[in-house]
mmCIF file with all atom_site columns, C-alpha atoms in Angstrom:
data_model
loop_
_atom_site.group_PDB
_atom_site.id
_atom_site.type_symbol
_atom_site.label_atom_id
_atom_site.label_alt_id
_atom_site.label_comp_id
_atom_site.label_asym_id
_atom_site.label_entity_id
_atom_site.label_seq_id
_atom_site.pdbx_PDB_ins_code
_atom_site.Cartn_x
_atom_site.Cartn_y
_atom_site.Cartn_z
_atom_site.occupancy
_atom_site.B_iso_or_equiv
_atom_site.pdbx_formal_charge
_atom_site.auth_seq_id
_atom_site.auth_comp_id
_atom_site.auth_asym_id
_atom_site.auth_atom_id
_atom_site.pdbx_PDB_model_num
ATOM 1   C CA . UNK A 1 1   ? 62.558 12.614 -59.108 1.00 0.00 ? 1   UNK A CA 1
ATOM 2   C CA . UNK A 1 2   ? 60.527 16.091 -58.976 1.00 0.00 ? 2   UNK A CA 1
ATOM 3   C CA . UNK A 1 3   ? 57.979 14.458 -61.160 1.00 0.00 ? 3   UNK A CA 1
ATOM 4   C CA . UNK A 1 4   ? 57.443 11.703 -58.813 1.00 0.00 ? 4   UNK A CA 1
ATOM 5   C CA . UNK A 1 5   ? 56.724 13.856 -56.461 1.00 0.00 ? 5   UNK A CA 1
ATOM 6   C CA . UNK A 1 6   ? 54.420 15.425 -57.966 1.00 0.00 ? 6   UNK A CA 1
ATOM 7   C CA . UNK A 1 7   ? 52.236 12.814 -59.428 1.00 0.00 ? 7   UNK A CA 1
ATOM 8   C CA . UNK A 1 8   ? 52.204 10.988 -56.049 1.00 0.00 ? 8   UNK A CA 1
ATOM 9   C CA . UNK A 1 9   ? 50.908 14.448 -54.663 1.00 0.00 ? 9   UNK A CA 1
ATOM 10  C CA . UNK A 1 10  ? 48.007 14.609 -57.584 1.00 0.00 ? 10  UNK A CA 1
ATOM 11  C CA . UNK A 1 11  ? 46.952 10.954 -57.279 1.00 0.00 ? 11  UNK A CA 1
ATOM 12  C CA . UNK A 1 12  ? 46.951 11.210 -53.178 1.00 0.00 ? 12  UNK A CA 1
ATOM 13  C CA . UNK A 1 13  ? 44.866 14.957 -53.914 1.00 0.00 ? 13  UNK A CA 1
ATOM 14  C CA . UNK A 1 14  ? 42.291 13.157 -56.224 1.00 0.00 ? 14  UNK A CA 1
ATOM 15  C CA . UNK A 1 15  ? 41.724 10.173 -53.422 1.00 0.00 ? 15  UNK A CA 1
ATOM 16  C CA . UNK A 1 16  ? 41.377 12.960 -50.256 1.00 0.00 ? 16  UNK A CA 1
ATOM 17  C CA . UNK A 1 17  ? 39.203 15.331 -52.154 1.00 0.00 ? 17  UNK A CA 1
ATOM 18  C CA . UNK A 1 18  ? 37.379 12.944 -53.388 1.00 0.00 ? 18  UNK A CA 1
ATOM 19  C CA . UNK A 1 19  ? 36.638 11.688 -49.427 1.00 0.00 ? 19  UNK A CA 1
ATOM 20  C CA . UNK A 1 20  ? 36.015 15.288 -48.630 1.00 0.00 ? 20  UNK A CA 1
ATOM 21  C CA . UNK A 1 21  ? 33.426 15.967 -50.965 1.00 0.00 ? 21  UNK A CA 1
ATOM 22  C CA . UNK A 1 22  ? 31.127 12.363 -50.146 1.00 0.00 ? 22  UNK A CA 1
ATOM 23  C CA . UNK A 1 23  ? 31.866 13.560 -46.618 1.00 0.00 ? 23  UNK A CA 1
ATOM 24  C CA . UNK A 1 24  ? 30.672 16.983 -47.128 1.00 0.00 ? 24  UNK A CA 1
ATOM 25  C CA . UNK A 1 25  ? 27.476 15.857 -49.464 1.00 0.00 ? 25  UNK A CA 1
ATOM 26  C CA . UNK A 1 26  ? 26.255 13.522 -47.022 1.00 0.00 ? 26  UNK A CA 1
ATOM 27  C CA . UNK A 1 27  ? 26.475 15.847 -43.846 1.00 0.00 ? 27  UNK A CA 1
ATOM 28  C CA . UNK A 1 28  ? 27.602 19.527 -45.315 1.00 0.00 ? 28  UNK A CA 1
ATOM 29  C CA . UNK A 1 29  ? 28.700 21.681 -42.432 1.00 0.00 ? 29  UNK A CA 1
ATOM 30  C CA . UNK A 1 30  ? 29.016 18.878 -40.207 1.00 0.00 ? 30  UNK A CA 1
ATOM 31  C CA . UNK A 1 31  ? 31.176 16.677 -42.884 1.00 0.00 ? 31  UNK A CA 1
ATOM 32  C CA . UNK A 1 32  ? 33.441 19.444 -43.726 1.00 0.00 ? 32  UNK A CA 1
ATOM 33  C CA . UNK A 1 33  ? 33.980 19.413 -39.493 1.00 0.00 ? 33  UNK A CA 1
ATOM 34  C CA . UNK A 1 34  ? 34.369 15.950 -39.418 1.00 0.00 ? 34  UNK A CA 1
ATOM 35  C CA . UNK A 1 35  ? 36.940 15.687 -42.730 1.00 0.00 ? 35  UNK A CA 1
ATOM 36  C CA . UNK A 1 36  ? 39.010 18.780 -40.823 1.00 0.00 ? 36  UNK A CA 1
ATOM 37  C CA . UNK A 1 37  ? 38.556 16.938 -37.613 1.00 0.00 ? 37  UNK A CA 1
ATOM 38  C CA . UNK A 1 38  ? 40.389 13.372 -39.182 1.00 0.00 ? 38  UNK A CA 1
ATOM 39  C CA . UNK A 1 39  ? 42.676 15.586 -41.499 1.00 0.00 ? 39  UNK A CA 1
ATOM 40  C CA . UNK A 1 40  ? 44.399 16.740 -38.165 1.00 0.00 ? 40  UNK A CA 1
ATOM 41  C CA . UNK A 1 41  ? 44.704 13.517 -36.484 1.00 0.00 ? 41  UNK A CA 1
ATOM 42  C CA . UNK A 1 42  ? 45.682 11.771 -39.595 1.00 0.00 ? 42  UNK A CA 1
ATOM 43  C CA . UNK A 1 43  ? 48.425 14.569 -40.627 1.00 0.00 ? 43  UNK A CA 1
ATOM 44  C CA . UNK A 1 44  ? 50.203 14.347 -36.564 1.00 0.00 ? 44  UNK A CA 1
ATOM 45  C CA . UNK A 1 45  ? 49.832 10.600 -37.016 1.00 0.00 ? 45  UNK A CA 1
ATOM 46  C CA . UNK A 1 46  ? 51.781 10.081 -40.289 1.00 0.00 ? 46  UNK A CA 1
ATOM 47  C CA . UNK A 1 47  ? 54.159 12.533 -39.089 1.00 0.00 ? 47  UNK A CA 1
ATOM 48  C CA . UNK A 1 48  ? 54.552 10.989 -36.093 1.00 0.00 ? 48  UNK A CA 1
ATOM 49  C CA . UNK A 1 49  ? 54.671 7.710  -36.895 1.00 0.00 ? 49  UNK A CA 1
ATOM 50  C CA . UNK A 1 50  ? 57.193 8.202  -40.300 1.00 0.00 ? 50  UNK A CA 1
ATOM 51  C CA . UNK A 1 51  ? 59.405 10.289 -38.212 1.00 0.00 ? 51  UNK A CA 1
ATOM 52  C CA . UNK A 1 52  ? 59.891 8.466  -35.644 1.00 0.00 ? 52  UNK A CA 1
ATOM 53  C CA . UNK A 1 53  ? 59.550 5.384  -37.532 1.00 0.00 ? 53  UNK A CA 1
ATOM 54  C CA . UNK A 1 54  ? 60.622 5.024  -41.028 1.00 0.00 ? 54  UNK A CA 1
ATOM 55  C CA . UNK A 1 55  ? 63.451 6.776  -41.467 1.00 0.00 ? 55  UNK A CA 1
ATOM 56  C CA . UNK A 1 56  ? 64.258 5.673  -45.255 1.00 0.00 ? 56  UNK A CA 1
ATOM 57  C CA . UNK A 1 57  ? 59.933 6.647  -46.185 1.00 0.00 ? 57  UNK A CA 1
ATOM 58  C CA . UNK A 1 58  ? 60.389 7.832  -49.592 1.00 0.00 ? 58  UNK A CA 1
ATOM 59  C CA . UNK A 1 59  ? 59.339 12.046 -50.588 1.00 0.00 ? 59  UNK A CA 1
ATOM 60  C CA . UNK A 1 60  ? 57.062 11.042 -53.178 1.00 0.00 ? 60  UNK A CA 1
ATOM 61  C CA . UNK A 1 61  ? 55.259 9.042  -50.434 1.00 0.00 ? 61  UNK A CA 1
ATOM 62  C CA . UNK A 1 62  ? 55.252 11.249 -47.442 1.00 0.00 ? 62  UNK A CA 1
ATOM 63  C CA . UNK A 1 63  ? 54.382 14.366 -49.954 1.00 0.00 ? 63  UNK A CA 1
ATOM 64  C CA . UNK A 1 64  ? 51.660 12.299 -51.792 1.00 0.00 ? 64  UNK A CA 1
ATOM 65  C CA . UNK A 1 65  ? 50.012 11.135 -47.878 1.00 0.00 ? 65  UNK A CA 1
ATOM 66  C CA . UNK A 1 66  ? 50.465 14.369 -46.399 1.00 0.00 ? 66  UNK A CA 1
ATOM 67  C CA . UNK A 1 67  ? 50.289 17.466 -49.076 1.00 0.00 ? 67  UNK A CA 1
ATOM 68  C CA . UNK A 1 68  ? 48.143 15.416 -51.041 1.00 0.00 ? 68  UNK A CA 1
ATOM 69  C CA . UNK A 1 69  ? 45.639 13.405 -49.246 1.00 0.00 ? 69  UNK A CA 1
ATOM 70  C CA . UNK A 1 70  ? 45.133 14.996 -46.114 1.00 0.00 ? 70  UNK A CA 1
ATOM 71  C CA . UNK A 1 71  ? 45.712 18.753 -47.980 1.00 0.00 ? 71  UNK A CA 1
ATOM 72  C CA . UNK A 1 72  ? 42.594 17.658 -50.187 1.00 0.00 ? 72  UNK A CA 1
ATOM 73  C CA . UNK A 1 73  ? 40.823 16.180 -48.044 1.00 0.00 ? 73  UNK A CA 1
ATOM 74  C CA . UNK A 1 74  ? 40.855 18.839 -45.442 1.00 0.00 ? 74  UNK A CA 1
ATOM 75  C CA . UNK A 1 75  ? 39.503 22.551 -46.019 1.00 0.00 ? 75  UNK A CA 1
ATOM 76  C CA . UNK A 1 76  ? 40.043 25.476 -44.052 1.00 0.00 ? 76  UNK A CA 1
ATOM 77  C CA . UNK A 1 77  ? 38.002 27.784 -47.224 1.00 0.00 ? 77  UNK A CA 1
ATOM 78  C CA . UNK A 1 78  ? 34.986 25.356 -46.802 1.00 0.00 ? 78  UNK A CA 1
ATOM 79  C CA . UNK A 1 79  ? 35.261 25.346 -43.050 1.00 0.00 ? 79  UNK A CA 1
ATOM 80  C CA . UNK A 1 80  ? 35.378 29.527 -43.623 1.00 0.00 ? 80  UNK A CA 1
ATOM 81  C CA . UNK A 1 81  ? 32.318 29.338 -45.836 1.00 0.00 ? 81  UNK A CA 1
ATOM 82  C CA . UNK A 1 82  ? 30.473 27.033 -43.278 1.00 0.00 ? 82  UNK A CA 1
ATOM 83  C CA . UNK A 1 83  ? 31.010 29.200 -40.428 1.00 0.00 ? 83  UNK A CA 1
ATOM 84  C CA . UNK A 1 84  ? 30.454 32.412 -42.592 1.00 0.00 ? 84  UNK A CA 1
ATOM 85  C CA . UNK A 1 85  ? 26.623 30.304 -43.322 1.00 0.00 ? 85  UNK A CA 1
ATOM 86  C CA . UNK A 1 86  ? 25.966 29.706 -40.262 1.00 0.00 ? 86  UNK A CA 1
ATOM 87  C CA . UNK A 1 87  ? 26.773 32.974 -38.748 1.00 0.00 ? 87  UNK A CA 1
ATOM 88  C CA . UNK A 1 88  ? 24.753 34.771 -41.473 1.00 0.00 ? 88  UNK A CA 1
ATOM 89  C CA . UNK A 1 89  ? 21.801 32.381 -41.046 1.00 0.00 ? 89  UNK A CA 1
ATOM 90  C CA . UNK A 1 90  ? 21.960 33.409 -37.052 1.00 0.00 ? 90  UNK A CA 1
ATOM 91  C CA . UNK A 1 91  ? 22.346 29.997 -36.234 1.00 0.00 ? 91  UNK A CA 1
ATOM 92  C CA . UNK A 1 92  ? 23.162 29.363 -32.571 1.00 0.00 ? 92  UNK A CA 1
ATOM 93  C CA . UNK A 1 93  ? 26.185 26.900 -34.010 1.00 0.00 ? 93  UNK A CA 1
ATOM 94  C CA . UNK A 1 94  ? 27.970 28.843 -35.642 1.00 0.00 ? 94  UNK A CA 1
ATOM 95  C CA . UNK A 1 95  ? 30.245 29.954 -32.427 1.00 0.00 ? 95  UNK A CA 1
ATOM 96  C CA . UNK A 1 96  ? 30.387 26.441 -31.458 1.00 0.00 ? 96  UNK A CA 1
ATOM 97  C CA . UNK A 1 97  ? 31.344 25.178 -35.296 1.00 0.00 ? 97  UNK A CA 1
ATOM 98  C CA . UNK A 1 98  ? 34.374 27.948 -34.729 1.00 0.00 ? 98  UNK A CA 1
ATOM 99  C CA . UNK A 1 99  ? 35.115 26.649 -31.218 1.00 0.00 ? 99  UNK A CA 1
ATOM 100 C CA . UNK A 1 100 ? 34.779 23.611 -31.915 1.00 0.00 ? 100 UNK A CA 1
ATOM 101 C CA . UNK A 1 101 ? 37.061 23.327 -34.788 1.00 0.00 ? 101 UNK A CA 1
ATOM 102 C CA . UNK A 1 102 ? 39.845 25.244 -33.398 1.00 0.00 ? 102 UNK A CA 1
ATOM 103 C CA . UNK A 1 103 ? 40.088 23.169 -30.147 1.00 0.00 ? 103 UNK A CA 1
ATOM 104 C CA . UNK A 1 104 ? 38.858 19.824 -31.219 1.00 0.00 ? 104 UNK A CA 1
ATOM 105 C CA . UNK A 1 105 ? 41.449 20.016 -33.839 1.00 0.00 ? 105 UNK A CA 1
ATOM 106 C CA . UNK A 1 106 ? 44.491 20.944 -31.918 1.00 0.00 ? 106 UNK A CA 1
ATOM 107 C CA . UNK A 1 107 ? 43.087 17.486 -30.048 1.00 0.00 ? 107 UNK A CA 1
ATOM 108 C CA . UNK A 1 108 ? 42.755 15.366 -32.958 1.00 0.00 ? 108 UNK A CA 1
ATOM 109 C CA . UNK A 1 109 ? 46.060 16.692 -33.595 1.00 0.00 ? 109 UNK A CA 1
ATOM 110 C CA . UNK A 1 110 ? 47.391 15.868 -29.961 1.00 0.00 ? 110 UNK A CA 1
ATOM 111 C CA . UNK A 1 111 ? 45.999 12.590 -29.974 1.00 0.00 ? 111 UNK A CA 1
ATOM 112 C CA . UNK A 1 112 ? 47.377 11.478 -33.968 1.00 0.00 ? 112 UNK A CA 1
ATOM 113 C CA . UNK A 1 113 ? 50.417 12.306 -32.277 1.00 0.00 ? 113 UNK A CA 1
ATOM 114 C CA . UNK A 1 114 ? 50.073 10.590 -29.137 1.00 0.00 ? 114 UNK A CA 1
ATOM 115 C CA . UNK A 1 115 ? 49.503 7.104  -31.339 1.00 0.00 ? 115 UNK A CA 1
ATOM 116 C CA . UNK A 1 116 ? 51.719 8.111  -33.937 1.00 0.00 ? 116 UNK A CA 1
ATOM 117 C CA . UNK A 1 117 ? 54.552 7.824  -31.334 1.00 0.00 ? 117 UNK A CA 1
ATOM 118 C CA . UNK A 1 118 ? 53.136 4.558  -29.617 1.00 0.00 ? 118 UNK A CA 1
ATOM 119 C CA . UNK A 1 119 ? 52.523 3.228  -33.096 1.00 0.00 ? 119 UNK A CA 1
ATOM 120 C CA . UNK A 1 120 ? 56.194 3.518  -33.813 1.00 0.00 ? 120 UNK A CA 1
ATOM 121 C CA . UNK A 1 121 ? 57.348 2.036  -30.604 1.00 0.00 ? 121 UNK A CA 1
ATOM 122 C CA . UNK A 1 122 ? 55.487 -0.708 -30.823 1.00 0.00 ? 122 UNK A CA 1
ATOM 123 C CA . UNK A 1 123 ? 56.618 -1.356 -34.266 1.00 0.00 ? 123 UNK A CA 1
ATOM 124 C CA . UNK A 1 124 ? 60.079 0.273  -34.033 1.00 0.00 ? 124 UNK A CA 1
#
């Protein structure tokens, strides 16, 4: 069963990273924001929504959505290298990429969980 696991983790990686990186070649700083941005409503959404939901959701599944897709396709060492860019370059965004991260995340992560609940009692 382990091995399940772990190829449903390594397919789901290859799909998320490779999302990340068209995301981050199109719009760099801003698509590495935007793919951290989605990773956090998308993670508190699955949660939400197989918790509360299905209860019989296979591991291989819920390891392979959320370890492996939404752990590749988000990036907190390309977010640190963005911010460490911009800072160095004297940009005036750099404090706001930080800020803006950290806060617009936690609500991207409060709002994948706010319809990750309804989702599953509409459904459930």
């Amino acid at each position: 069963m382990l091995i399940r696991k772990e190829v449903s983790i390594a397919g789901f990686a290859f799909f998320g990273g490779c999302a990340r990186f068209l995301l981050t070649a199109a719009w760099s700083a801003a698509g590495t924001l935007i793919s951290n941005l989605l990773g956090c409503f998308l993670l508190a959404a699955l949660t939400y929504y197989g918790v509360n939901t299905i209860k019989g959701m296979p591991d291989w599944l819920a390891a392979g959505l959320g370890t492996g897709f939404v752990g590749a396709f988000t990036t907190f060492s390309s977010f640190n290298l963005d911010f460490l860019k911009l800072q160095q370059a004297n940009s005036p965004y750099a404090m706001a990429y930080l800020l803006g991260s950290i806060f617009l995340g936690l609500a991207c992560a409060y709002f994948g969980a706010f319809c990750g609940e309804r989702t599953a009692r509409w459904f459930g």
